[in-house]
Short mmCIF file of C-alpha atoms in Angstrom, two decimals:
data_model
loop_
_atom_site.label_atom_id
_atom_site.label_comp_id
_atom_site.label_asym_id
_atom_site.label_seq_id
_atom_site.Cartn_x
_atom_site.Cartn_y
_atom_site.Cartn_z
CA MET A 1051 249.55 149.35 196.33
CA ASP A 1052 252.15 147.86 194.03
CA ILE A 1053 250.35 146.84 190.90
CA SER A 1054 250.66 148.18 187.39
CA ALA A 1055 247.85 150.36 186.11
CA PHE A 1056 247.34 148.08 183.13
CA LEU A 1057 246.89 145.00 185.29
CA LEU A 1058 244.65 146.92 187.67
CA PHE A 1059 242.40 147.88 184.77
CA TRP A 1060 241.77 144.24 183.83
CA ALA A 1061 241.50 143.19 187.43
CA ALA A 1062 238.78 145.79 187.93
CA VAL A 1063 236.87 144.51 184.90
CA PHE A 1064 237.04 140.80 185.70
CA THR A 1065 238.55 139.60 188.97
CA SER A 1066 236.99 142.15 191.26
CA ASN A 1067 234.09 143.36 189.21
CA ILE A 1068 232.60 146.33 191.01
CA LEU A 1069 229.08 144.90 190.79
CA LEU A 1070 229.58 141.17 190.99
CA THR A 1071 232.08 141.12 193.84
CA ASN A 1072 231.57 144.48 195.55
CA PHE A 1073 227.83 144.83 194.95
CA LEU A 1074 228.06 148.49 193.99
CA GLY A 1075 225.52 150.16 191.75
CA MET A 1076 222.85 147.52 192.37
CA CYS A 1077 219.86 149.87 192.37
CA SER A 1078 220.19 151.19 188.85
CA TYR A 1079 221.53 147.81 187.72
CA LEU A 1080 218.29 146.12 188.75
CA SER A 1081 215.94 148.84 187.56
CA VAL A 1082 217.46 149.78 184.19
CA SER A 1083 218.41 146.29 182.98
CA LYS A 1084 214.98 145.66 181.44
CA GLU A 1085 216.25 146.76 178.02
CA VAL A 1086 219.59 146.19 176.34
CA GLU A 1087 219.72 149.61 174.73
CA SER A 1088 219.19 151.66 177.86
CA SER A 1089 221.60 149.39 179.73
CA LEU A 1090 224.27 150.18 177.18
CA GLY A 1091 223.53 153.90 177.46
CA LEU A 1092 223.71 153.91 181.24
CA GLY A 1093 226.83 151.73 181.24
CA VAL A 1094 228.67 154.08 178.88
CA ALA A 1095 227.62 157.09 180.96
CA VAL A 1096 228.76 155.39 184.19
CA THR A 1097 232.14 154.50 182.68
CA PHE A 1098 232.69 158.02 181.41
CA VAL A 1099 231.73 159.66 184.70
CA LEU A 1100 233.78 157.15 186.71
CA VAL A 1101 237.02 157.92 184.88
CA PHE A 1102 236.68 161.65 185.47
CA THR A 1103 235.29 161.66 189.00
CA THR A 1104 237.92 159.19 190.20
CA ALA A 1105 240.63 161.44 188.77
CA LEU A 1106 239.07 164.60 190.23
CA ASN A 1107 238.54 163.01 193.62
CA TRP A 1108 242.12 161.75 193.65
CA LEU A 1109 243.31 165.30 193.06
CA ALA A 1110 240.92 166.67 195.67
CA HIS A 1111 242.07 164.08 198.20
CA HIS A 1112 245.80 164.52 197.69
CA TYR A 1113 246.00 168.25 197.03
CA ILE A 1114 243.19 169.66 199.19
CA LEU A 1115 242.03 167.27 201.90
CA VAL A 1116 245.38 165.84 203.02
CA PRO A 1117 247.41 169.11 203.05
CA LEU A 1118 244.63 170.95 204.92
CA ASN A 1119 244.21 167.99 207.28
CA ILE A 1120 240.45 167.77 206.72
CA VAL A 1121 240.22 164.18 205.51
CA TYR A 1122 237.11 163.70 207.67
CA LEU A 1123 235.27 165.92 205.16
CA GLU A 1124 236.15 163.43 202.42
CA TYR A 1125 232.59 162.10 201.98
CA ILE A 1126 231.06 165.54 201.57
CA VAL A 1127 233.78 166.70 199.17
CA PHE A 1128 233.52 163.54 197.05
CA ILE A 1129 229.73 163.78 196.85
CA ILE A 1130 229.89 167.43 195.83
CA VAL A 1131 232.58 166.75 193.21
CA ILE A 1132 230.47 163.94 191.72
CA ALA A 1133 227.23 165.93 191.76
CA ALA A 1134 228.91 169.01 190.29
CA PHE A 1135 230.68 167.01 187.58
CA VAL A 1136 227.49 165.24 186.54
CA GLN A 1137 225.58 168.52 186.47
CA LEU A 1138 228.30 170.18 184.39
CA LEU A 1139 228.47 167.25 182.02
CA GLU A 1140 224.71 167.42 181.56
CA LEU A 1141 224.91 171.12 180.63
CA ILE A 1142 227.79 170.58 178.21
CA VAL A 1143 226.22 167.59 176.50
CA GLU A 1144 222.87 169.38 176.20
CA ARG A 1145 224.51 172.47 174.70
CA TYR A 1146 227.00 170.89 172.29
CA ALA A 1147 225.71 167.42 171.51
CA PRO A 1148 221.92 167.43 171.61
CA ALA A 1149 221.72 164.05 169.86
CA LEU A 1150 223.89 162.47 172.53
CA TYR A 1151 221.84 164.25 175.18
CA TYR A 1152 218.69 162.46 174.10
CA THR A 1153 220.30 159.04 174.32
CA LEU A 1154 222.57 159.51 177.35
CA GLY A 1155 221.22 162.63 179.03
CA ILE A 1156 218.32 160.94 180.76
CA PHE A 1157 220.73 158.66 182.59
CA LEU A 1158 222.94 161.39 183.98
CA PRO A 1159 220.75 162.34 186.98
CA LEU A 1160 220.63 158.63 187.88
CA ILE A 1161 224.39 158.55 188.10
CA THR A 1162 224.74 160.97 190.99
CA VAL A 1163 223.04 158.45 193.24
CA ASN A 1164 224.78 155.43 191.72
CA CYS A 1165 226.86 154.08 194.57
CA ALA A 1166 229.43 152.59 192.18
CA ILE A 1167 230.71 156.09 191.43
CA PHE A 1168 231.11 157.06 195.06
CA GLY A 1169 232.32 153.58 196.03
CA VAL A 1170 235.15 153.58 193.50
CA SER A 1171 236.42 156.88 194.90
CA LEU A 1172 236.33 155.44 198.42
CA PHE A 1173 238.14 152.25 197.35
CA MET A 1174 240.76 154.38 195.63
CA VAL A 1175 241.53 156.16 198.90
CA ILE A 1176 241.43 153.04 201.07
CA ARG A 1177 243.71 151.09 198.74
CA ASN A 1178 246.08 154.01 198.32
CA TYR A 1179 246.25 154.07 194.53
CA ASN A 1180 248.43 156.58 192.71
CA PHE A 1181 246.94 158.86 190.06
CA LEU A 1182 247.45 156.56 187.09
CA GLN A 1183 246.19 153.54 189.02
CA SER A 1184 243.10 155.47 190.06
CA ILE A 1185 242.20 156.32 186.48
CA ALA A 1186 242.79 152.71 185.42
CA PHE A 1187 240.70 151.48 188.33
CA GLY A 1188 237.90 153.93 187.48
CA ALA A 1189 237.88 152.95 183.82
CA GLY A 1190 238.05 149.24 184.59
CA SER A 1191 235.28 149.43 187.16
CA GLY A 1192 233.07 151.31 184.74
CA LEU A 1193 233.70 148.80 181.98
CA GLY A 1194 233.09 145.93 184.40
CA TRP A 1195 229.79 147.47 185.45
CA LEU A 1196 228.82 147.97 181.81
CA LEU A 1197 229.64 144.34 181.12
CA ALA A 1198 227.52 143.13 184.05
CA ILE A 1199 224.44 145.21 183.22
CA LEU A 1200 224.64 144.28 179.52
CA MET A 1201 224.78 140.59 180.36
CA LEU A 1202 221.83 140.84 182.71
CA ALA A 1203 219.82 142.85 180.18
CA GLY A 1204 220.51 140.23 177.52
CA ILE A 1205 219.48 137.39 179.79
CA ARG A 1206 216.38 139.22 181.03
CA ALA A 1207 215.26 139.76 177.44
CA LYS A 1208 215.33 135.97 176.98
CA LEU A 1209 213.64 135.35 180.32
CA LYS A 1210 210.57 137.32 179.26
CA GLU A 1211 209.15 134.30 177.45
CA LYS A 1212 209.97 131.81 180.20
CA LEU A 1213 207.73 130.58 182.97
CA ILE A 1214 208.94 131.93 186.29
CA PRO A 1215 207.21 131.51 189.68
CA ALA A 1216 205.12 134.61 190.40
CA GLY A 1217 206.96 135.49 193.60
CA LEU A 1218 210.31 135.37 191.85
CA GLN A 1219 209.45 137.52 188.85
CA GLY A 1220 211.36 140.76 188.32
CA VAL A 1221 213.93 141.38 191.01
CA GLY A 1222 214.05 137.83 192.38
CA ILE A 1223 215.04 136.17 189.14
CA SER A 1224 217.43 139.03 188.30
CA LEU A 1225 219.25 138.41 191.56
CA ILE A 1226 219.52 134.69 190.87
CA VAL A 1227 220.88 135.37 187.37
CA THR A 1228 223.34 137.83 188.89
CA GLY A 1229 224.37 135.20 191.43
CA ILE A 1230 225.15 132.75 188.66
CA MET A 1231 227.10 135.45 186.83
CA ALA A 1232 229.02 136.21 190.02
CA LEU A 1233 229.75 132.50 190.39
CA ALA A 1234 231.21 132.49 186.88
CA PHE A 1235 233.33 135.53 187.69
CA VAL A 1236 234.73 133.83 190.78
CA GLY A 1237 236.58 131.72 188.23
CA PHE A 1238 238.67 134.76 187.30
CA SER A 1239 239.64 135.49 190.87
CA GLY A 1240 243.06 133.85 190.80
CA VAL A 1241 244.18 135.65 187.66
CA ALA A 1242 245.02 139.06 189.09
CA PRO A 1243 244.13 139.51 192.76
CA ILE A 1244 243.96 143.15 193.82
CA GLN A 1245 243.00 142.98 197.47
CA MET B 1150 198.45 157.22 211.17
CA THR B 1151 199.62 156.41 214.69
CA LYS B 1152 203.33 156.26 215.54
CA LYS B 1153 203.06 152.49 215.83
CA ASP B 1154 201.62 152.23 212.32
CA VAL B 1155 204.37 154.43 210.96
CA PHE B 1156 206.96 152.18 212.57
CA LEU B 1157 205.39 148.92 211.39
CA ASN B 1158 204.97 150.30 207.88
CA GLY B 1159 208.65 151.19 207.69
CA ALA B 1160 209.84 147.91 209.19
CA PHE B 1161 207.54 145.35 207.54
CA ARG B 1162 204.75 146.36 205.17
CA GLU B 1163 206.87 148.80 203.16
CA ASN B 1164 210.23 147.23 204.03
CA SER B 1165 212.92 149.08 202.09
CA VAL B 1166 214.81 145.98 201.04
CA TRP B 1167 212.27 143.33 200.16
CA LYS B 1168 209.39 145.56 199.11
CA GLN B 1169 211.05 148.62 197.61
CA ILE B 1170 214.33 146.94 196.57
CA LEU B 1171 216.46 149.78 197.93
CA GLY B 1172 219.83 149.68 199.61
CA ILE B 1173 220.74 146.36 198.05
CA CYS B 1174 224.48 147.13 197.79
CA SER B 1175 225.23 147.05 201.48
CA THR B 1176 222.60 144.39 202.14
CA LEU B 1177 224.72 142.07 200.06
CA ALA B 1178 228.19 143.32 200.88
CA VAL B 1179 228.37 143.31 204.67
CA THR B 1180 226.29 140.22 205.38
CA ASN B 1181 229.11 137.64 205.54
CA LEU B 1182 229.39 138.18 209.32
CA MET B 1183 226.55 138.81 211.76
CA LEU B 1184 228.44 141.29 213.92
CA ASN B 1185 229.35 143.44 210.91
CA SER B 1186 225.73 143.34 209.76
CA LEU B 1187 224.45 144.39 213.17
CA ILE B 1188 226.87 147.32 213.39
CA MET B 1189 226.04 148.33 209.82
CA GLY B 1190 222.30 148.12 210.56
CA LEU B 1191 222.63 150.22 213.71
CA GLY B 1192 224.81 152.77 211.92
CA LEU B 1193 222.34 153.09 209.09
CA THR B 1194 219.38 153.34 211.48
CA PHE B 1195 221.13 156.13 213.39
CA ALA B 1196 221.93 158.10 210.23
CA LEU B 1197 218.49 157.45 208.73
CA ALA B 1198 216.46 158.38 211.82
CA LEU B 1199 218.36 161.57 212.57
CA SER B 1200 218.62 162.72 208.97
CA SER B 1201 214.87 162.16 208.52
CA PHE B 1202 214.27 164.17 211.68
CA THR B 1203 216.50 167.03 210.51
CA ILE B 1204 215.16 167.05 206.96
CA SER B 1205 211.61 167.16 208.29
CA LEU B 1206 212.52 169.96 210.68
CA ILE B 1207 213.63 172.25 207.85
CA ARG B 1208 211.19 170.95 205.23
CA ASN B 1209 209.20 174.19 205.10
CA TYR B 1210 212.27 176.36 204.67
CA THR B 1211 214.09 174.33 202.01
CA PRO B 1212 213.56 175.68 198.47
CA ARG B 1213 212.56 172.87 196.10
CA SER B 1214 215.45 173.53 193.73
CA VAL B 1215 218.17 172.78 196.30
CA ARG B 1216 216.16 170.10 198.11
CA MET B 1217 218.20 167.14 196.89
CA ILE B 1218 221.63 168.56 197.61
CA ALA B 1219 220.48 169.82 201.03
CA GLN B 1220 219.20 166.34 201.91
CA THR B 1221 222.41 164.72 200.69
CA LEU B 1222 224.55 167.04 202.78
CA ILE B 1223 222.46 166.44 205.91
CA ILE B 1224 222.75 162.69 205.37
CA ALA B 1225 226.49 162.99 204.74
CA ALA B 1226 226.97 164.88 208.00
CA TYR B 1227 225.34 162.09 210.04
CA VAL B 1228 227.22 159.40 208.14
CA ILE B 1229 230.49 161.14 208.96
CA ILE B 1230 229.52 160.96 212.65
CA VAL B 1231 228.86 157.22 212.32
CA ASP B 1232 232.17 156.76 210.52
CA ILE B 1233 234.21 158.69 213.08
CA VAL B 1234 232.58 156.87 216.03
CA LEU B 1235 233.23 153.49 214.41
CA LYS B 1236 236.84 154.34 213.62
CA ALA B 1237 237.43 155.40 217.22
CA GLN B 1238 235.47 152.73 219.08
CA LEU B 1239 235.49 149.69 216.79
CA PRO B 1240 238.52 150.12 214.51
CA GLU B 1241 238.58 146.43 213.55
CA ILE B 1242 234.97 146.39 212.33
CA SER B 1243 235.38 149.80 210.73
CA LYS B 1244 238.23 148.37 208.67
CA GLN B 1245 236.18 145.33 207.64
CA LEU B 1246 233.19 147.42 206.63
CA GLY B 1247 235.60 149.55 204.60
CA PRO B 1248 233.88 151.87 202.15
CA TYR B 1249 230.40 150.59 202.96
CA VAL B 1250 229.98 152.93 205.93
CA GLY B 1251 230.63 155.92 203.69
CA LEU B 1252 228.36 154.39 201.10
CA ILE B 1253 225.41 154.86 203.48
CA ILE B 1254 225.31 158.35 201.94
CA THR B 1255 224.38 157.00 198.53
CA ASN B 1256 222.18 154.28 200.02
CA CYS B 1257 218.85 154.75 198.28
CA ILE B 1258 216.95 153.99 201.50
CA LEU B 1259 217.98 157.31 203.02
CA MET B 1260 217.09 159.42 200.01
CA GLY B 1261 213.96 157.35 199.53
CA ARG B 1262 212.68 157.98 203.06
CA ALA B 1263 213.69 161.64 202.86
CA GLU B 1264 211.70 162.11 199.67
CA ALA B 1265 208.75 159.88 200.45
CA PHE B 1266 208.29 160.71 204.11
CA ALA B 1267 210.49 163.27 205.84
CA SER B 1268 209.82 166.06 203.35
CA LYS B 1269 206.06 165.74 203.95
CA TYR B 1270 205.50 164.81 207.60
CA PRO B 1271 206.40 166.37 211.00
CA PRO B 1272 209.79 165.68 212.65
CA ILE B 1273 208.72 163.14 215.29
CA ASP B 1274 206.80 161.04 212.77
CA SER B 1275 209.81 161.17 210.47
CA LEU B 1276 212.08 160.06 213.28
CA VAL B 1277 209.81 157.07 213.98
CA ASP B 1278 209.64 156.29 210.27
CA GLY B 1279 213.44 156.40 210.09
CA ILE B 1280 213.79 154.04 213.05
CA GLY B 1281 211.20 151.71 211.51
CA ALA B 1282 212.84 151.61 208.11
CA GLY B 1283 216.22 151.16 209.78
CA ALA B 1284 214.86 148.27 211.85
CA GLY B 1285 213.46 146.64 208.71
CA TYR B 1286 216.82 146.97 206.98
CA THR B 1287 218.67 145.57 210.00
CA LEU B 1288 216.25 142.65 210.13
CA VAL B 1289 217.01 141.68 206.52
CA LEU B 1290 220.75 142.02 207.15
CA MET B 1291 220.53 139.78 210.21
CA LEU B 1292 218.49 137.15 208.38
CA ILE B 1293 220.92 136.91 205.48
CA SER B 1294 224.06 137.09 207.60
CA PHE B 1295 222.71 134.37 209.93
CA PHE B 1296 222.80 131.84 207.12
CA ARG B 1297 225.98 133.17 205.53
CA GLU B 1298 228.00 133.13 208.74
CA LEU B 1299 226.56 129.84 209.98
CA PHE B 1300 227.25 127.94 206.76
CA GLY B 1301 230.30 129.90 205.66
CA PHE B 1302 232.27 129.86 208.91
CA GLY B 1303 230.30 127.59 211.26
CA THR B 1304 230.00 130.49 213.69
CA LEU B 1305 227.38 132.99 214.89
CA PHE B 1306 228.61 136.40 216.07
CA GLY B 1307 232.08 134.88 215.97
CA VAL B 1308 231.18 132.05 218.38
CA GLN B 1309 231.77 128.53 217.10
CA VAL B 1310 228.35 126.86 216.78
CA LEU B 1311 228.90 124.01 214.37
CA GLY B 1312 231.50 121.55 215.67
CA GLY B 1313 234.50 119.91 214.10
CA TRP B 1314 232.35 117.73 211.83
CA TRP B 1315 231.29 120.79 209.85
CA THR B 1316 233.16 121.69 206.67
CA ASP B 1317 232.94 125.39 205.94
CA TRP B 1318 230.84 126.09 202.90
CA SER B 1319 233.18 128.68 201.50
CA ILE B 1320 230.85 129.88 198.76
CA MET B 1321 228.62 131.23 201.53
CA ALA B 1322 231.35 133.65 202.53
CA MET B 1323 231.74 134.80 198.94
CA ALA B 1324 229.72 137.16 196.79
CA PRO B 1325 227.44 134.79 194.82
CA SER B 1326 225.68 133.37 197.88
CA ALA B 1327 224.51 136.84 198.88
CA PHE B 1328 222.64 137.18 195.59
CA PHE B 1329 221.03 133.75 195.94
CA LEU B 1330 220.01 134.26 199.57
CA LEU B 1331 218.46 137.66 198.93
CA ALA B 1332 216.56 136.25 195.94
CA LEU B 1333 215.28 133.39 198.11
CA LEU B 1334 214.27 135.78 200.87
CA ILE B 1335 212.35 137.98 198.44
CA TRP B 1336 210.67 134.90 196.98
CA ILE B 1337 209.59 133.54 200.36
CA ILE B 1338 208.33 136.93 201.54
CA ASN B 1339 206.40 137.50 198.30
CA LYS B 1340 204.80 134.09 198.64
CA LYS B 1341 204.06 133.96 202.37
CA TYR B 1342 203.70 137.62 203.36
CA TYR B 1343 202.28 139.33 200.28
CA LYS B 1344 200.58 136.14 198.98
CA VAL B 1345 201.84 136.56 195.43
CA GLY B 1346 201.27 133.51 193.27
#
């Protein structure tokens, strides 16, 4: 993949937003976006974890899986790396930054099952990014996800006072709002294509 | 509960996608073509049914503290089988599905069924529940991809259905339409099936 890390970062935020074009991380996106504050907390946690797990998984892929010729174990290794990193992070944050633990800590267990984290690692392998590109892609994807969930949370806060058909309340209207957001993001697609 | 009830519950009444809102990522991502959706649905059903069976088989011997990681690893093992079979037999589709086959591991439907059903009920019931939930998921995928492929490419399963007069509705092949169609589906089902509002 011949694209500068800097460009890739912005492309991951806007042109191929991990949520709005690749649909990753939908579950927690739909369930946590009821409040702006918790959305921000989860978004920051996702971004942080993404940067590190993408880097770790890149190292694991290129220095363990490929040399030992066990790439078919990729999924299991990636999942374990992510779960272990999140667990470790939880312990560290709880021990050294209790204040942060109370605001971000509750979101950490949610992250292990957030498919955006795992998906970014898989994309990184499929698209053959180098180390720097992978970190940029991880950071950009995280920021893009944060942007998407913040926008939805903001819009949902306004929607609370509006009249919405009963069958469409909750998830239905969130999906329609997300669709409109995705439509807006299609406008960025020519700026820096990465696929 | 009879086996038939277990199946129907998984496929319709407690449908993972429209009722529990799980597994949305792949529901949206692979539905631009019907064939891809069908393969994805079958792959997920296979992994779901067999992982439910296995998880249920060892449910009495799994300590609670390592339950989650054990379930994840069992699921991952079956997903790797699906991935390897697809790569060998259907390399073209495997390439198109890309990371979404691997993402079955983090698909909430599998963990959801493992937690809600397989860790409480006997293996055969869990197997049936897995097949039911997989069938329900496949059904949603087929419904959405039917409209996306028909309007987006004028084809069904790759066969030209709409003639030369049809102009491809390219937004249907792109991401936003998936959100709109799923929202519509959930709305219609809420209204007609669950009689909400």
